[in-house]
Amino acid sequence: MSTDYQSGRVSLGARMRELRTEAGLNGKEFAERLGWQRSKVSRLELGKQNPSREDLVAWAEASERPDVVAELTGRLAGLETRYRSLRKQYSNGHRSRQEQGLVETEQTTLLRAVEVVRIPGLFQTPEYARAVFAANAAFRNVPTDDIEDAVRARMRRQQALYEPERSFRVLLWEGALYALNAPRPVMAAQLDRLRSMVGMDTVQLGIIPFAAELRRSPSHGFWIYDRRLVIVETLSTEMWLDDEESIALYERAWDWLADSAVYDATAHRLIGRASAALNLS
């Protein structure tokens, strides 16, 4: 479970405990008022169990604070919308997630991104995308029957690269150029495709070299859609962050990493070096 997610749940539990104590009731008395088991009150207050919306409404009423219903349910909604289980999200395949990405991209004028271990989806060839989806499905033990639909959705998303009113500023860790996320012939074609992106009118591609300061190496990928949404993907969780503080934090991270990147001819040369190494191996 994401540490940030658990911290949010603990914070909500602490607020619920505060309301109970302000009502002058101990845990046993509060549970009796609600008609619950004492253990449920304890688990909710310690952040060991997610409350339902109905639980929060009942809690506010038992605390004689109906005015805090909106606050409590708002906190719960924040947890539910920000942190999405990738296993659950992919349980029905990959297509729906790709269609979400397509919608977000269509609504975006400036997209800034950092990728660490694979070529960004906006730049992927169909063959590379297919290999990534298949590997992800095998790792997560989720269905593979919609992979072709997911690939087509990803390719449709790439049409935005040719729309002059949009701008894509992407930072790629150099290690992703060498990571064999697909068979060697597919990877070679993918690197050729990536080199063709350097210098596009709508694209600014930066490569963060191996030689960059270690403290500036990216630890995970993230995507910033204008100044309204940040999507962060970890191993198990996808976070959709839309609060001003989180957006500002990731903008600072992007700017910091952008200072370590190389562009244009130097980026082209690094991609070419990786391609040559792939062909020599």
PDB file of N, CA, C and O in Angstrom, residues 94-99 101-102 106 121-122 124-130 133 144-160:
ATOM      1  N   HIS A  94      -6.346  -3.629 -20.469  1.00  0.00           N
ATOM      2  CA  HIS A  94      -5.606  -2.377 -20.588  1.00  0.00           C
ATOM      3  C   HIS A  94      -6.332  -1.296 -21.376  1.00  0.00           C
ATOM      4  O   HIS A  94      -5.977  -0.121 -21.308  1.00  0.00           O
ATOM      5  N   ARG A  95      -7.332  -1.673 -22.135  1.00  0.00           N
ATOM      6  CA  ARG A  95      -7.945  -0.721 -23.058  1.00  0.00           C
ATOM      7  C   ARG A  95      -8.533   0.490 -22.335  1.00  0.00           C
ATOM      8  O   ARG A  95      -8.329   1.635 -22.764  1.00  0.00           O
ATOM      9  N   SER A  96      -9.277   0.249 -21.248  1.00  0.00           N
ATOM     10  CA  SER A  96      -9.968   1.361 -20.586  1.00  0.00           C
ATOM     11  C   SER A  96      -8.987   2.389 -20.069  1.00  0.00           C
ATOM     12  O   SER A  96      -9.240   3.593 -20.157  1.00  0.00           O
ATOM     13  N   ARG A  97      -7.824   1.935 -19.547  1.00  0.00           N
ATOM     14  CA  ARG A  97      -6.833   2.891 -19.045  1.00  0.00           C
ATOM     15  C   ARG A  97      -6.253   3.712 -20.186  1.00  0.00           C
ATOM     16  O   ARG A  97      -6.005   4.915 -20.027  1.00  0.00           O
ATOM     17  N   GLN A  98      -6.044   3.107 -21.329  1.00  0.00           N
ATOM     18  CA  GLN A  98      -5.525   3.845 -22.473  1.00  0.00           C
ATOM     19  C   GLN A  98      -6.538   4.871 -22.976  1.00  0.00           C
ATOM     20  O   GLN A  98      -6.176   5.970 -23.389  1.00  0.00           O
ATOM     21  N   GLU A  99      -7.802   4.532 -22.906  1.00  0.00           N
ATOM     22  CA  GLU A  99      -8.829   5.482 -23.327  1.00  0.00           C
ATOM     23  C   GLU A  99      -8.918   6.656 -22.358  1.00  0.00           C
ATOM     24  O   GLU A  99      -9.180   7.792 -22.773  1.00  0.00           O
ATOM     25  N   GLY A 101      -6.312   7.877 -20.817  1.00  0.00           N
ATOM     26  CA  GLY A 101      -5.172   8.691 -21.219  1.00  0.00           C
ATOM     27  C   GLY A 101      -5.448   9.501 -22.460  1.00  0.00           C
ATOM     28  O   GLY A 101      -5.014  10.657 -22.583  1.00  0.00           O
ATOM     29  N   LEU A 102      -6.192   8.920 -23.380  1.00  0.00           N
ATOM     30  CA  LEU A 102      -6.565   9.629 -24.608  1.00  0.00           C
ATOM     31  C   LEU A 102      -7.421  10.847 -24.294  1.00  0.00           C
ATOM     32  O   LEU A 102      -7.186  11.947 -24.812  1.00  0.00           O
ATOM     33  N   GLU A 106      -6.382  14.833 -24.878  1.00  0.00           N
ATOM     34  CA  GLU A 106      -7.197  15.707 -25.718  1.00  0.00           C
ATOM     35  C   GLU A 106      -7.566  17.003 -25.007  1.00  0.00           C
ATOM     36  O   GLU A 106      -7.817  18.027 -25.654  1.00  0.00           O
ATOM     37  N   GLY A 121       4.708   6.315 -23.690  1.00  0.00           N
ATOM     38  CA  GLY A 121       3.655   5.794 -24.546  1.00  0.00           C
ATOM     39  C   GLY A 121       3.393   6.647 -25.773  1.00  0.00           C
ATOM     40  O   GLY A 121       3.074   6.125 -26.846  1.00  0.00           O
ATOM     41  N   LEU A 122       3.517   7.965 -25.644  1.00  0.00           N
ATOM     42  CA  LEU A 122       3.274   8.857 -26.781  1.00  0.00           C
ATOM     43  C   LEU A 122       4.274   8.643 -27.907  1.00  0.00           C
ATOM     44  O   LEU A 122       4.026   9.048 -29.047  1.00  0.00           O
ATOM     45  N   GLN A 124       5.807   5.493 -28.485  1.00  0.00           N
ATOM     46  CA  GLN A 124       6.000   4.067 -28.719  1.00  0.00           C
ATOM     47  C   GLN A 124       5.533   3.631 -30.103  1.00  0.00           C
ATOM     48  O   GLN A 124       4.530   4.133 -30.621  1.00  0.00           O
ATOM     49  N   THR A 125       6.251   2.658 -30.684  1.00  0.00           N
ATOM     50  CA  THR A 125       5.768   1.987 -31.879  1.00  0.00           C
ATOM     51  C   THR A 125       4.693   0.979 -31.454  1.00  0.00           C
ATOM     52  O   THR A 125       4.638   0.572 -30.286  1.00  0.00           O
ATOM     53  N   PRO A 126       3.837   0.560 -32.376  1.00  0.00           N
ATOM     54  CA  PRO A 126       2.825  -0.444 -32.002  1.00  0.00           C
ATOM     55  C   PRO A 126       3.442  -1.725 -31.451  1.00  0.00           C
ATOM     56  O   PRO A 126       2.925  -2.305 -30.484  1.00  0.00           O
ATOM     57  N   GLU A 127       4.563  -2.146 -32.032  1.00  0.00           N
ATOM     58  CA  GLU A 127       5.197  -3.395 -31.591  1.00  0.00           C
ATOM     59  C   GLU A 127       5.761  -3.263 -30.181  1.00  0.00           C
ATOM     60  O   GLU A 127       5.637  -4.190 -29.360  1.00  0.00           O
ATOM     61  N   TYR A 128       6.373  -2.120 -29.886  1.00  0.00           N
ATOM     62  CA  TYR A 128       6.909  -1.895 -28.545  1.00  0.00           C
ATOM     63  C   TYR A 128       5.770  -1.812 -27.536  1.00  0.00           C
ATOM     64  O   TYR A 128       5.832  -2.410 -26.457  1.00  0.00           O
ATOM     65  N   ALA A 129       4.706  -1.078 -27.859  1.00  0.00           N
ATOM     66  CA  ALA A 129       3.552  -0.964 -26.970  1.00  0.00           C
ATOM     67  C   ALA A 129       2.959  -2.335 -26.685  1.00  0.00           C
ATOM     68  O   ALA A 129       2.602  -2.665 -25.546  1.00  0.00           O
ATOM     69  N   ARG A 130       2.850  -3.158 -27.728  1.00  0.00           N
ATOM     70  CA  ARG A 130       2.286  -4.501 -27.572  1.00  0.00           C
ATOM     71  C   ARG A 130       3.138  -5.327 -26.594  1.00  0.00           C
ATOM     72  O   ARG A 130       2.592  -6.033 -25.726  1.00  0.00           O
ATOM     73  N   PHE A 133       2.551  -3.991 -22.968  1.00  0.00           N
ATOM     74  CA  PHE A 133       1.252  -4.417 -22.440  1.00  0.00           C
ATOM     75  C   PHE A 133       1.274  -5.903 -22.068  1.00  0.00           C
ATOM     76  O   PHE A 133       0.732  -6.304 -21.044  1.00  0.00           O
ATOM     77  N   THR A 144      -5.366 -10.581 -21.227  1.00  0.00           N
ATOM     78  CA  THR A 144      -4.582 -10.099 -22.374  1.00  0.00           C
ATOM     79  C   THR A 144      -5.434  -9.950 -23.630  1.00  0.00           C
ATOM     80  O   THR A 144      -4.907  -9.567 -24.684  1.00  0.00           O
ATOM     81  N   ASP A 145      -6.744 -10.225 -23.518  1.00  0.00           N
ATOM     82  CA  ASP A 145      -7.553 -10.278 -24.731  1.00  0.00           C
ATOM     83  C   ASP A 145      -7.876  -8.913 -25.324  1.00  0.00           C
ATOM     84  O   ASP A 145      -8.446  -8.833 -26.413  1.00  0.00           O
ATOM     85  N   ASP A 146      -7.548  -7.828 -24.615  1.00  0.00           N
ATOM     86  CA  ASP A 146      -7.815  -6.500 -25.190  1.00  0.00           C
ATOM     87  C   ASP A 146      -6.533  -5.744 -25.503  1.00  0.00           C
ATOM     88  O   ASP A 146      -6.557  -4.529 -25.696  1.00  0.00           O
ATOM     89  N   ILE A 147      -5.413  -6.444 -25.570  1.00  0.00           N
ATOM     90  CA  ILE A 147      -4.138  -5.765 -25.822  1.00  0.00           C
ATOM     91  C   ILE A 147      -4.151  -5.052 -27.170  1.00  0.00           C
ATOM     92  O   ILE A 147      -3.671  -3.909 -27.288  1.00  0.00           O
ATOM     93  N   GLU A 148      -4.709  -5.671 -28.202  1.00  0.00           N
ATOM     94  CA  GLU A 148      -4.736  -5.013 -29.509  1.00  0.00           C
ATOM     95  C   GLU A 148      -5.574  -3.738 -29.466  1.00  0.00           C
ATOM     96  O   GLU A 148      -5.227  -2.724 -30.074  1.00  0.00           O
ATOM     97  N   ASP A 149      -6.682  -3.775 -28.719  1.00  0.00           N
ATOM     98  CA  ASP A 149      -7.496  -2.567 -28.556  1.00  0.00           C
ATOM     99  C   ASP A 149      -6.710  -1.489 -27.816  1.00  0.00           C
ATOM    100  O   ASP A 149      -6.805  -0.294 -28.138  1.00  0.00           O
ATOM    101  N   ALA A 150      -5.922  -1.909 -26.808  1.00  0.00           N
ATOM    102  CA  ALA A 150      -5.115  -0.957 -26.048  1.00  0.00           C
ATOM    103  C   ALA A 150      -4.037  -0.332 -26.936  1.00  0.00           C
ATOM    104  O   ALA A 150      -3.773   0.875 -26.848  1.00  0.00           O
ATOM    105  N   VAL A 151      -3.427  -1.140 -27.784  1.00  0.00           N
ATOM    106  CA  VAL A 151      -2.411  -0.618 -28.708  1.00  0.00           C
ATOM    107  C   VAL A 151      -3.027   0.416 -29.646  1.00  0.00           C
ATOM    108  O   VAL A 151      -2.465   1.497 -29.874  1.00  0.00           O
ATOM    109  N   ARG A 152      -4.201   0.098 -30.183  1.00  0.00           N
ATOM    110  CA  ARG A 152      -4.858   1.048 -31.093  1.00  0.00           C
ATOM    111  C   ARG A 152      -5.202   2.352 -30.383  1.00  0.00           C
ATOM    112  O   ARG A 152      -5.052   3.450 -30.949  1.00  0.00           O
ATOM    113  N   ALA A 153      -5.646   2.256 -29.122  1.00  0.00           N
ATOM    114  CA  ALA A 153      -5.958   3.468 -28.360  1.00  0.00           C
ATOM    115  C   ALA A 153      -4.702   4.299 -28.129  1.00  0.00           C
ATOM    116  O   ALA A 153      -4.730   5.532 -28.219  1.00  0.00           O
ATOM    117  N   ARG A 154      -3.589   3.612 -27.845  1.00  0.00           N
ATOM    118  CA  ARG A 154      -2.329   4.338 -27.642  1.00  0.00           C
ATOM    119  C   ARG A 154      -1.888   5.024 -28.919  1.00  0.00           C
ATOM    120  O   ARG A 154      -1.384   6.160 -28.898  1.00  0.00           O
ATOM    121  N   MET A 155      -2.067   4.380 -30.057  1.00  0.00           N
ATOM    122  CA  MET A 155      -1.689   4.996 -31.327  1.00  0.00           C
ATOM    123  C   MET A 155      -2.582   6.202 -31.637  1.00  0.00           C
ATOM    124  O   MET A 155      -2.105   7.215 -32.163  1.00  0.00           O
ATOM    125  N   ARG A 156      -3.868   6.106 -31.304  1.00  0.00           N
ATOM    126  CA  ARG A 156      -4.757   7.254 -31.525  1.00  0.00           C
ATOM    127  C   ARG A 156      -4.319   8.437 -30.670  1.00  0.00           C
ATOM    128  O   ARG A 156      -4.394   9.593 -31.110  1.00  0.00           O
ATOM    129  N   ARG A 157      -3.853   8.150 -29.476  1.00  0.00           N
ATOM    130  CA  ARG A 157      -3.401   9.216 -28.592  1.00  0.00           C
ATOM    131  C   ARG A 157      -2.234   9.979 -29.208  1.00  0.00           C
ATOM    132  O   ARG A 157      -2.081  11.179 -29.016  1.00  0.00           O
ATOM    133  N   GLN A 158      -1.411   9.284 -29.983  1.00  0.00           N
ATOM    134  CA  GLN A 158      -0.222   9.913 -30.557  1.00  0.00           C
ATOM    135  C   GLN A 158      -0.561  10.945 -31.627  1.00  0.00           C
ATOM    136  O   GLN A 158       0.293  11.747 -32.003  1.00  0.00           O
ATOM    137  N   GLN A 159      -1.787  10.947 -32.130  1.00  0.00           N
ATOM    138  CA  GLN A 159      -2.176  11.950 -33.118  1.00  0.00           C
ATOM    139  C   GLN A 159      -2.028  13.368 -32.573  1.00  0.00           C
ATOM    140  O   GLN A 159      -1.819  14.313 -33.336  1.00  0.00           O
ATOM    141  N   ALA A 160      -2.114  13.494 -31.235  1.00  0.00           N
ATOM    142  CA  ALA A 160      -1.984  14.814 -30.616  1.00  0.00           C
ATOM    143  C   ALA A 160      -0.602  15.416 -30.857  1.00  0.00           C
ATOM    144  O   ALA A 160      -0.441  16.642 -30.810  1.00  0.00           O
TER     145      ALA A 160
END
